Structure formats: C-alpha cells, structure tokens
Short mmCIF file of C-alpha atoms and ligand atoms in Angstrom, two decimals:
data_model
loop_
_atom_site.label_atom_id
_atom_site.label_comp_id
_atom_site.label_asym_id
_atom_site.label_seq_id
_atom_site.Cartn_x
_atom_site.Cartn_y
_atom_site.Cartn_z
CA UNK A 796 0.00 0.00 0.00
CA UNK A 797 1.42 3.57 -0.54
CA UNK A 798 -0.24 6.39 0.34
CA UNK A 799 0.82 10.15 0.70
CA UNK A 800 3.02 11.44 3.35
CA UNK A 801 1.36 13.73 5.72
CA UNK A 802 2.15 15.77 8.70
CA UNK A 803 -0.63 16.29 11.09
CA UNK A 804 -2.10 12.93 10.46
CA UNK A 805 -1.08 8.96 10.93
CA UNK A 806 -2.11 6.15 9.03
CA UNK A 807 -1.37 2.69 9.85
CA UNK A 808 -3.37 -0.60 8.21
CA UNK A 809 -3.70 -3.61 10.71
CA UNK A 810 -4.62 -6.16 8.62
CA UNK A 811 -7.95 -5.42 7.53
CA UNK A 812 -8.47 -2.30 9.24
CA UNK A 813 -7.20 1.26 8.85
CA UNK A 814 -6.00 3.70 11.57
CA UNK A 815 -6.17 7.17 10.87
CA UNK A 816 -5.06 9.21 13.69
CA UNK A 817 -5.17 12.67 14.12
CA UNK A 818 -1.34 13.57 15.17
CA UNK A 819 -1.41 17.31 17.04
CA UNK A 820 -0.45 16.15 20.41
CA UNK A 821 0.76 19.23 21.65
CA UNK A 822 -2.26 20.97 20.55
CA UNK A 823 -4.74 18.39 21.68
CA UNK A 824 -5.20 17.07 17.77
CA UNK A 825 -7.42 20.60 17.24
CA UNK A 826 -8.43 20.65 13.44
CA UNK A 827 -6.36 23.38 11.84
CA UNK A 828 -7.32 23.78 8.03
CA UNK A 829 -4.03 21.38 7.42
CA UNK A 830 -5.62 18.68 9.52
CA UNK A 831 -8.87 18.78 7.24
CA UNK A 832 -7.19 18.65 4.46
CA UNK A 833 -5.13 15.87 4.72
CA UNK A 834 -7.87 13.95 6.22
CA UNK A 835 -9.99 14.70 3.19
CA UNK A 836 -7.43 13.32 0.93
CA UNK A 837 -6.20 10.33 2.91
CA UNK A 838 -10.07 9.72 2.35
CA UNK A 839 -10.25 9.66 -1.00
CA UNK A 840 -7.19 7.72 -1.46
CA UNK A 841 -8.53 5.05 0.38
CA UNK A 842 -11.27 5.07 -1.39
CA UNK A 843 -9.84 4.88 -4.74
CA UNK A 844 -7.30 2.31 -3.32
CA UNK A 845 -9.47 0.22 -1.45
CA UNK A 846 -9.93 -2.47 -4.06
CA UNK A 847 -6.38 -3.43 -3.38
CA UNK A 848 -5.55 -2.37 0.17
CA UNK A 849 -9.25 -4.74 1.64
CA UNK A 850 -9.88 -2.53 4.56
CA UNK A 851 -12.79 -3.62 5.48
CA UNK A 852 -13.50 -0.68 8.15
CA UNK A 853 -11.56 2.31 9.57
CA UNK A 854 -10.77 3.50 13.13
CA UNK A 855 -10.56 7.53 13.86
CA UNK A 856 -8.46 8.40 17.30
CA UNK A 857 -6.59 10.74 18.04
CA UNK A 858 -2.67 10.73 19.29
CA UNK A 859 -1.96 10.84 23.11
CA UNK A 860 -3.77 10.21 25.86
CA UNK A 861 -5.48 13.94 26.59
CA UNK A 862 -7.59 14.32 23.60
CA UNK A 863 -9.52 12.74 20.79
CA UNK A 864 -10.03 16.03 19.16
CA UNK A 865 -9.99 19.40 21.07
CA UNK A 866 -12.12 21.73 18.37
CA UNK A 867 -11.41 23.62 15.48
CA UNK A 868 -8.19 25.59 15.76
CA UNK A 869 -9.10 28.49 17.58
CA UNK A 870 -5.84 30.08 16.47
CA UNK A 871 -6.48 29.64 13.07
CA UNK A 872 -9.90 30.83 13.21
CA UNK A 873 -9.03 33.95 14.74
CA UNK A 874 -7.70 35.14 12.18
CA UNK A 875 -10.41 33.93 9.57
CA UNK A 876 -12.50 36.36 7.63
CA UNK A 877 -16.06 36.16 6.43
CA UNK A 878 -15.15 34.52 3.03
CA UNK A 879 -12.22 32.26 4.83
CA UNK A 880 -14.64 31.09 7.52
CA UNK A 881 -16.69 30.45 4.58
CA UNK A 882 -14.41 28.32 2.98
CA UNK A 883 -13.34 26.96 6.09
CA UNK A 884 -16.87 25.30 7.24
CA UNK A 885 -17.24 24.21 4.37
CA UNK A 886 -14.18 22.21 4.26
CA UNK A 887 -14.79 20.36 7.53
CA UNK A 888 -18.40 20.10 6.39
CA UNK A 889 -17.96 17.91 3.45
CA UNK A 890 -15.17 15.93 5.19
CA UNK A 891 -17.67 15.26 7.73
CA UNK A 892 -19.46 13.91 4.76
CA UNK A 893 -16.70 12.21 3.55
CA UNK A 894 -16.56 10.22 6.63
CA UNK A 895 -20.57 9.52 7.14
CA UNK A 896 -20.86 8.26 3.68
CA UNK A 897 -17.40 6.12 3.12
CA UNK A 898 -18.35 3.01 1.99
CA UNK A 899 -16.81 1.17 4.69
CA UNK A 900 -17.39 1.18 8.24
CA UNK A 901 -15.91 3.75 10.73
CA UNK A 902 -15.83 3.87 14.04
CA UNK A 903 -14.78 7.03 16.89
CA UNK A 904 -12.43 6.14 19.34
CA UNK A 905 -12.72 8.95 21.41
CA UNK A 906 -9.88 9.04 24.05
CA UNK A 907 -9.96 12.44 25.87
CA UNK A 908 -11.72 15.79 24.90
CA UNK A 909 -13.93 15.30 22.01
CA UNK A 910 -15.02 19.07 22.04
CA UNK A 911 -16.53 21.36 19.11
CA UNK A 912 -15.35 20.64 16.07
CA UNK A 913 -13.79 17.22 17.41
CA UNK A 914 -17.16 15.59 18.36
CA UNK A 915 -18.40 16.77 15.13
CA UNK A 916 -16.37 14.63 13.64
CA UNK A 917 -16.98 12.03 16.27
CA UNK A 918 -20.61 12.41 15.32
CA UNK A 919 -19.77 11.74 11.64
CA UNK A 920 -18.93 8.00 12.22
CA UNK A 921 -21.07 5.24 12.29
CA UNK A 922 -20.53 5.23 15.81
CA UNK A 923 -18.43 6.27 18.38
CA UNK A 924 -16.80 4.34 21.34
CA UNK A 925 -15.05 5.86 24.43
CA UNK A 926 -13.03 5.91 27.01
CA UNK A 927 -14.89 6.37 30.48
CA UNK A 928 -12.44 9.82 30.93
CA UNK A 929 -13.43 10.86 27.85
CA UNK A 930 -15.16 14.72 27.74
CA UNK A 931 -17.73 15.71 25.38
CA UNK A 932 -18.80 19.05 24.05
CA UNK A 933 -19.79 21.67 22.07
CA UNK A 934 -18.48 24.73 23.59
CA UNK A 935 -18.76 27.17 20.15
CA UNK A 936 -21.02 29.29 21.82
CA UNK A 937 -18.93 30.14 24.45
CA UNK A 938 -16.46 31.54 21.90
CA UNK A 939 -19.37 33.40 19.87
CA UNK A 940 -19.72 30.90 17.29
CA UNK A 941 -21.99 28.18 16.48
CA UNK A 942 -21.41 24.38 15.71
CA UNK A 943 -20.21 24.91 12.28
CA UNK A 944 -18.89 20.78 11.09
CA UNK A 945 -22.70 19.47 11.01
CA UNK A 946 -23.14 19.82 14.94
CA UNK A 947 -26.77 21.89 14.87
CA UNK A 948 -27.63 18.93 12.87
CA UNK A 949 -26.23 15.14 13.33
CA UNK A 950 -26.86 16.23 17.32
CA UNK A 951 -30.36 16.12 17.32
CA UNK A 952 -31.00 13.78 14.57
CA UNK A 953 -28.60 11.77 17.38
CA UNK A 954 -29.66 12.40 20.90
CA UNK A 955 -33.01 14.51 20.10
CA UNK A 956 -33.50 18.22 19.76
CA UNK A 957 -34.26 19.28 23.03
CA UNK A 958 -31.18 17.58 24.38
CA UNK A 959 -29.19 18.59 21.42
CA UNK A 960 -30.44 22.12 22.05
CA UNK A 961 -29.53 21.88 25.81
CA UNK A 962 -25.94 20.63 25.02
CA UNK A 963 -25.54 23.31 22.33
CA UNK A 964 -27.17 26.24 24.19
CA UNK A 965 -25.18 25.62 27.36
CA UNK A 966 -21.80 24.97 25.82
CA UNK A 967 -21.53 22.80 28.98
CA UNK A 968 -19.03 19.28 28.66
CA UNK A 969 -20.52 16.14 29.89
CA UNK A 970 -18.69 12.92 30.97
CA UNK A 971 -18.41 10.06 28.49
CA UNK A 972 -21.22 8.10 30.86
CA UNK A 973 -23.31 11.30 30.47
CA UNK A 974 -22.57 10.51 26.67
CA UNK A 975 -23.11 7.10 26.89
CA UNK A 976 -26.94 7.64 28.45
CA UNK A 977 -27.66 10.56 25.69
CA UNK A 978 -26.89 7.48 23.11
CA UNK A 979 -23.90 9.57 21.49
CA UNK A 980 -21.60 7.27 22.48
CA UNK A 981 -22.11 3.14 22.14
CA UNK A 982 -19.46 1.26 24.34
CA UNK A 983 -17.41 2.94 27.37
CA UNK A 984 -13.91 1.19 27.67
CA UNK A 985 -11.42 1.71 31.32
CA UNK A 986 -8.52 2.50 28.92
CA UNK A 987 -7.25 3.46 25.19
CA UNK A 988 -5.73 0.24 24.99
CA UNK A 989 -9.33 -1.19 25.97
CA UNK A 990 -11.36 1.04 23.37
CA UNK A 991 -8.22 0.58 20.39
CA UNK A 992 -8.91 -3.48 20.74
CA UNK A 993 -12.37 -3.25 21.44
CA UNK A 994 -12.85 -1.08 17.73
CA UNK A 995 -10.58 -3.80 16.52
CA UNK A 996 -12.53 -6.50 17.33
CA UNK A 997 -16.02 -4.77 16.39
CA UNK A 998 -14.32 -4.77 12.71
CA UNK A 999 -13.16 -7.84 12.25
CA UNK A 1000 -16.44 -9.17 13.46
CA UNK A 1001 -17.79 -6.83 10.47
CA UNK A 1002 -15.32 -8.07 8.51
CA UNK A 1003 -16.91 -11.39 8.46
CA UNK A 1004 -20.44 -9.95 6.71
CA UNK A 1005 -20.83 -8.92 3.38
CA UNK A 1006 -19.20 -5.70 2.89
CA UNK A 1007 -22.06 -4.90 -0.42
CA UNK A 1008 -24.81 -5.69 2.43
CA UNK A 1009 -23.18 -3.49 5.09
CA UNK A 1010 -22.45 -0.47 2.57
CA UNK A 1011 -26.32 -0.94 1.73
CA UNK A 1012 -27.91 -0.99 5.01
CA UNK A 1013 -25.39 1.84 5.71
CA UNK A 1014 -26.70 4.04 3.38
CA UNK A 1015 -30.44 2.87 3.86
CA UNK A 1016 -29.58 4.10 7.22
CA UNK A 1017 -28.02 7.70 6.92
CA UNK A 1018 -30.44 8.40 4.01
CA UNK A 1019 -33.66 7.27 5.95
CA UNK A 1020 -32.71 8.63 9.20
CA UNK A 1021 -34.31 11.68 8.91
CA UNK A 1022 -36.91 11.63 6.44
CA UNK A 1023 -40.69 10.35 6.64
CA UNK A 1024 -41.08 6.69 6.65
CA UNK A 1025 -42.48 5.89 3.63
CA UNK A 1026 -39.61 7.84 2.01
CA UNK A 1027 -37.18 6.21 4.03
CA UNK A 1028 -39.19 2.76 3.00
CA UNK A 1029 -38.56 3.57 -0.50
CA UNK A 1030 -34.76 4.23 -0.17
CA UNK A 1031 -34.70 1.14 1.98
CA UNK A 1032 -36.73 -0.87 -1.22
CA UNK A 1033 -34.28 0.27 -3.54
CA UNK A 1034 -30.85 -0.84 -1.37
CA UNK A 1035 -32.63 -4.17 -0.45
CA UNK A 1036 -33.00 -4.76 -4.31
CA UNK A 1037 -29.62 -3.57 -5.20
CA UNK A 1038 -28.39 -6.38 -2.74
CA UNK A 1039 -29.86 -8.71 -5.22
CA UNK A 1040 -27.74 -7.65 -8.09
CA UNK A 1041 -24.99 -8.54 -5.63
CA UNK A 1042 -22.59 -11.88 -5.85
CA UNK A 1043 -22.33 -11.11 -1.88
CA UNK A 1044 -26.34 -11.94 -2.05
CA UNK A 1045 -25.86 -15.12 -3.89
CA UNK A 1046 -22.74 -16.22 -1.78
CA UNK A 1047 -24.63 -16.03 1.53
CA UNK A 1048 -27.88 -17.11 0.72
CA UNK A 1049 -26.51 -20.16 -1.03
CA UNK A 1050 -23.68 -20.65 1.98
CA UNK A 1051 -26.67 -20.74 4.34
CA UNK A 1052 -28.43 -23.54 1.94
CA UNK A 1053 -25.28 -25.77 1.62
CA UNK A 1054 -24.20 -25.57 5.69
CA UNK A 1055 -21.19 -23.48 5.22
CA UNK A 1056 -19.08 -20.39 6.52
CA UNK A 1057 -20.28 -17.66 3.36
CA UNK A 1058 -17.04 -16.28 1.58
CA UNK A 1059 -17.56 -12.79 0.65
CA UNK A 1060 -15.97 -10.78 -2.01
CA UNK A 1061 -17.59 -7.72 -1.69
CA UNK A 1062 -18.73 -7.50 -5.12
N1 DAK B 1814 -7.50 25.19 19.10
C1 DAK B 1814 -6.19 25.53 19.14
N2 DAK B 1814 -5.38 25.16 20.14
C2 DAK B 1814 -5.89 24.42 21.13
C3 DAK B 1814 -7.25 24.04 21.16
C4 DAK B 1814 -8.08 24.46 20.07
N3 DAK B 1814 -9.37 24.12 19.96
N4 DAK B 1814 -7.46 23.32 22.28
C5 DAK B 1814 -6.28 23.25 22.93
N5 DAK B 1814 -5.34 23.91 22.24
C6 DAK B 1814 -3.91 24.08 22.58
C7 DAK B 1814 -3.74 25.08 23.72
O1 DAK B 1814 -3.75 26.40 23.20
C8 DAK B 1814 -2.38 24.68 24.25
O2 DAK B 1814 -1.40 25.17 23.35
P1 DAK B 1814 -0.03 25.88 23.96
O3 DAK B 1814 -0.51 27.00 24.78
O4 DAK B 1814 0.63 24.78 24.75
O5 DAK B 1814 0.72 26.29 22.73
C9 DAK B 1814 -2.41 23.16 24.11
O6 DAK B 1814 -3.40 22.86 23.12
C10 DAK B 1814 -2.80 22.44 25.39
O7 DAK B 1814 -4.02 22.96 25.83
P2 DAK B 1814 -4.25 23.55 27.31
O8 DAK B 1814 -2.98 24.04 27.89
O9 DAK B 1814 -5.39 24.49 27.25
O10 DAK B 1814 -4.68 22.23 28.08
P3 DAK B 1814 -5.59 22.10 29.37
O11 DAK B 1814 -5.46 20.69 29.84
O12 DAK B 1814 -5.29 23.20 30.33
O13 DAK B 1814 -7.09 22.34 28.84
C11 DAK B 1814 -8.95 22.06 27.32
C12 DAK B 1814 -7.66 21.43 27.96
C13 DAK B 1814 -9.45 21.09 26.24
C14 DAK B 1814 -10.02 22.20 28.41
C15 DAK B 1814 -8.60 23.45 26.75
O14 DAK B 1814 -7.45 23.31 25.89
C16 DAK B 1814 -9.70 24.05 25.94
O15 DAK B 1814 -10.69 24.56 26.47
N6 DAK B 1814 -9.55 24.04 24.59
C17 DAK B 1814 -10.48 24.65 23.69
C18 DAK B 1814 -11.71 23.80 23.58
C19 DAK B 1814 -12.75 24.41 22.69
O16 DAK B 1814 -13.30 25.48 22.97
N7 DAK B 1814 -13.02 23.75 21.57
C20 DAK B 1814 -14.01 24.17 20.64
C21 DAK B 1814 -13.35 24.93 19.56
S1 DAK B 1814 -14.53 25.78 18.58
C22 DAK B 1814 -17.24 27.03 11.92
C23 DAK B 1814 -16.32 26.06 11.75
C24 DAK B 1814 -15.92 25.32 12.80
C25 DAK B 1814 -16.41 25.54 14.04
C26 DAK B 1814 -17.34 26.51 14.22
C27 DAK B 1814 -17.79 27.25 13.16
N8 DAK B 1814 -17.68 27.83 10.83
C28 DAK B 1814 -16.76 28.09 9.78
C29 DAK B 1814 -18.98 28.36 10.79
C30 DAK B 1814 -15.91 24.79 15.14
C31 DAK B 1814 -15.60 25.40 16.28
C32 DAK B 1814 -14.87 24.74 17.34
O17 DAK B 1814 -14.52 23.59 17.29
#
C-alpha cells in the first residue's frame, strides 16, 4: 500500500483495518485547516485504493492520551475572515461527509476531549466508542460561534433536539457516561488500549459480513434517518433490491443452503 506522506495525520493498516489518527499532540489534535485537508485526501485515497488495500472498516483516534479532538483551531480561526470562515466550514463540512458516507465502516475512538469541532467529527462516524475519561462538548457558543462541522444537525437527529439544544445552548461538557446515556456514544472502555482493541474487534467481526450488504444498510440508514417513513421505506426498497444484483447476495444465501461459513468478495 502507498499512500501520501502527511504531517498532522497517521495512518497505519492492521490487517484489515485502517487507523487514521489525528497527530497534534501538543495541541490536543485541534483541526487546523491542514488537519482537514489531509484527512480529506487520505479519504479519498482510500477510497480509490481500497480495491487493493481490503480494509474492510476504519478506526478515527486521536494521538496521546489527553484528547480525541480538542475543536477547530481556535488560532487559526481567529484570524479567519467572512469569506475564509466560509471556505473553512465548508471544508470540515464535506469531510464530515466524507466520513458519514465512506463506503466502509468507521468507528470514533474517542480518548480524551472530544469538544466542538472534534465531536463533530466524532458524530460523523457510524458510531463512536469511548473511554470512560473521555469529555464531550460543544463549547462554540462560548467563543461566539456556532457548531459549524454538522453539529446543529447530526446532534439532534442523534440524541433529540431538546437535548441537542440543551448541550448546544449551554456549551456545557458532559462525561463520556453522560454521553453514553444521551446514546452519542455506544461502548465505554477503562482505557485506550481497551477502546483501540475493542474497535478492533467490532471490525473484524464486520469483517466477516458482506461488505455490499453493510455499505447498503449503511446508506439505507443515513439516508432514511431523517426523512418520513415511507420515504425512508422507499430508499430502503431500492438498497434491499440492489443487494440482489450482488454476488455477496448469492454467496450467503446459497452458503446458508449448503451448511457453510459464506465467503464474501464484496462484489
Ligand atoms: N484550538 C487551538 N489550540 C488548542 C485548542 C483548540 N481548539 N485546544 C487546545 N489547544 C492548545 C492550547 O492552546 C495549548 O497550546 P499551547 O498554549 O501549549 O501552545 C495546548 O493545546 C494544550 O491545551 P491547554 O494548555 O489548554 O490544556 P488544558 O489541559 O489546560 O485544557 C482544554 C484542555 C481542552 C479544556 C482546553 O485546551 C480548551 O478549552 N480548549 C479549547 C476547547 C474548545 O473550545 N473547543 C471548541 C473549539 S470551537 C465554523 C467552523 C468550525 C467551528 C465553528 C464554526 N464555521 C466556519 C462556521 C468549530 C468550532 C470549534 O470547534
């Protein structure tokens, strides 16, 4: 595999699953406009590449032990304009995209402050695990700003709107088991080593399923979620036939049939 070299971000493949940390230590991984940008292209060169690397689903942490992510640069964004801030948004905005719709898996491994525009991105997963130190927030307003990464919206389509509203309106941090309750976060862990294996392990048990049917029901998902149910019915219709043009389809139907482990391709 050979990817680009970058500065402010890791990326290590363990077997079939990718590691992509964010690698700021010093200043508590916060997104600087460098960070987003090399995330958004280590992105899309696993997703071009993927045919040949086989990750089969992708783990976002962040470096140390403080923080998962601790906001958008402040620094930077001091010194942003209009038209930069602009430009800025949307660049973490469509990386948050990036992330929600890659066609594998990812998970948050949230080890530390996941605050502003770093639970954003936590948020942008398919879900996010944590250590039980872990902090969660989003403090914009505090700073005059508001969410600006898809916070005023994956936060209440993810814990409700009135909570969402609280959490936003307040600016207040909440533990990881405050987190946990709320339903932003899945699985507390006692350590990073803990969550790191645990994320592991929740992939390779992916790993085993069809990746077509798990790209599917992923996108059934984040297109239904917030739509009217007979809308989201009808995008659900549509992935469940597209399974059916899949050799993943015929492979585990006909693996169940002859009493035998399915071998998946992915095509
Ligand atoms: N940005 C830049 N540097 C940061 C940072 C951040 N978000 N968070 C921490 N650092 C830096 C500190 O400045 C310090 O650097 P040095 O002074 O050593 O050079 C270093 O990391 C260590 O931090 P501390 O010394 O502060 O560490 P403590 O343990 O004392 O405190 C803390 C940890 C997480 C409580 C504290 O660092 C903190 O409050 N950090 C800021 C947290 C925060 O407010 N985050 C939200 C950022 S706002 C938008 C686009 C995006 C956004 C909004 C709108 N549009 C374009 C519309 C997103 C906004 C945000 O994310």
């Amino acid at each position: 595999m050979s990817i680009s070299n970058f500065e402010t971000i890791l990326f290590e493949q363990k077997d079939e699953v990718g590691i992509i940390t964010i690698n700021r230590e010093k200043k508590l991984n916060a997104l600087s406009e460098q960070v987003l940008g090399e995330l958004t292209q280590l992105l899309e060169e696993i997703k071009d590449s993927n045919k040949d690397w086989g990750l089969k689903g992708l783990i976002l942490t962040g470096a140390g032990e403080k923080a998962f992510i601790a906001g958008a640069d402040i620094k930077e964004m001091t010194e942003m304009d209009l038209e930069t801030a602009k430009k800025f948004g949307k660049l973490g905005q469509d990386l948050t995209l990036s992330i929600e719709n890659m066609p594998i898996p990812v998970i948050a491994a949230v080890n530390g402050f996941a605050l502003g525009g770093g639970c954003e991105m936590a948020m942008s997963c398919d879900f996010i695990y944590a250590t039980e130190a872990s902090i969660f927030g989003q403090p914009e307003v505090k700073l005059g700003l508001i969410p600006g990464f898809g916070g005023t919206q994956r936060l209440a389509r993810i814990v409700g709107r009135n909570r969402a509203k609280e959490f936003i309106f307040t600016g207040e941090n909440i533990t990881a088991q405050r987190a946990y309750e709320m339903g932003l976060v899945t699985k507390l862990f006692t350590n990073k080593e803990e969550l790191m294996a645990a994320a592991m392990k929740t992939i390779n048990k992916m790993a085993k399923n069809s990746p077509m049917a798990i790209y599917h029901s992923k996108m059934a998902v984040n297109k239904g979620v917030d739509i009217e149910v007979e809308k989201g019915l009808d995008s659900e219709l549509n992935y469940f036939a597209s399974s059916f043009a899949t050799e993943d389809m015929k492979e585990g139907t006909l693996a169940f049939i002859e009493k035998r482990s399915p071998n998946f391709t992915g095509k």
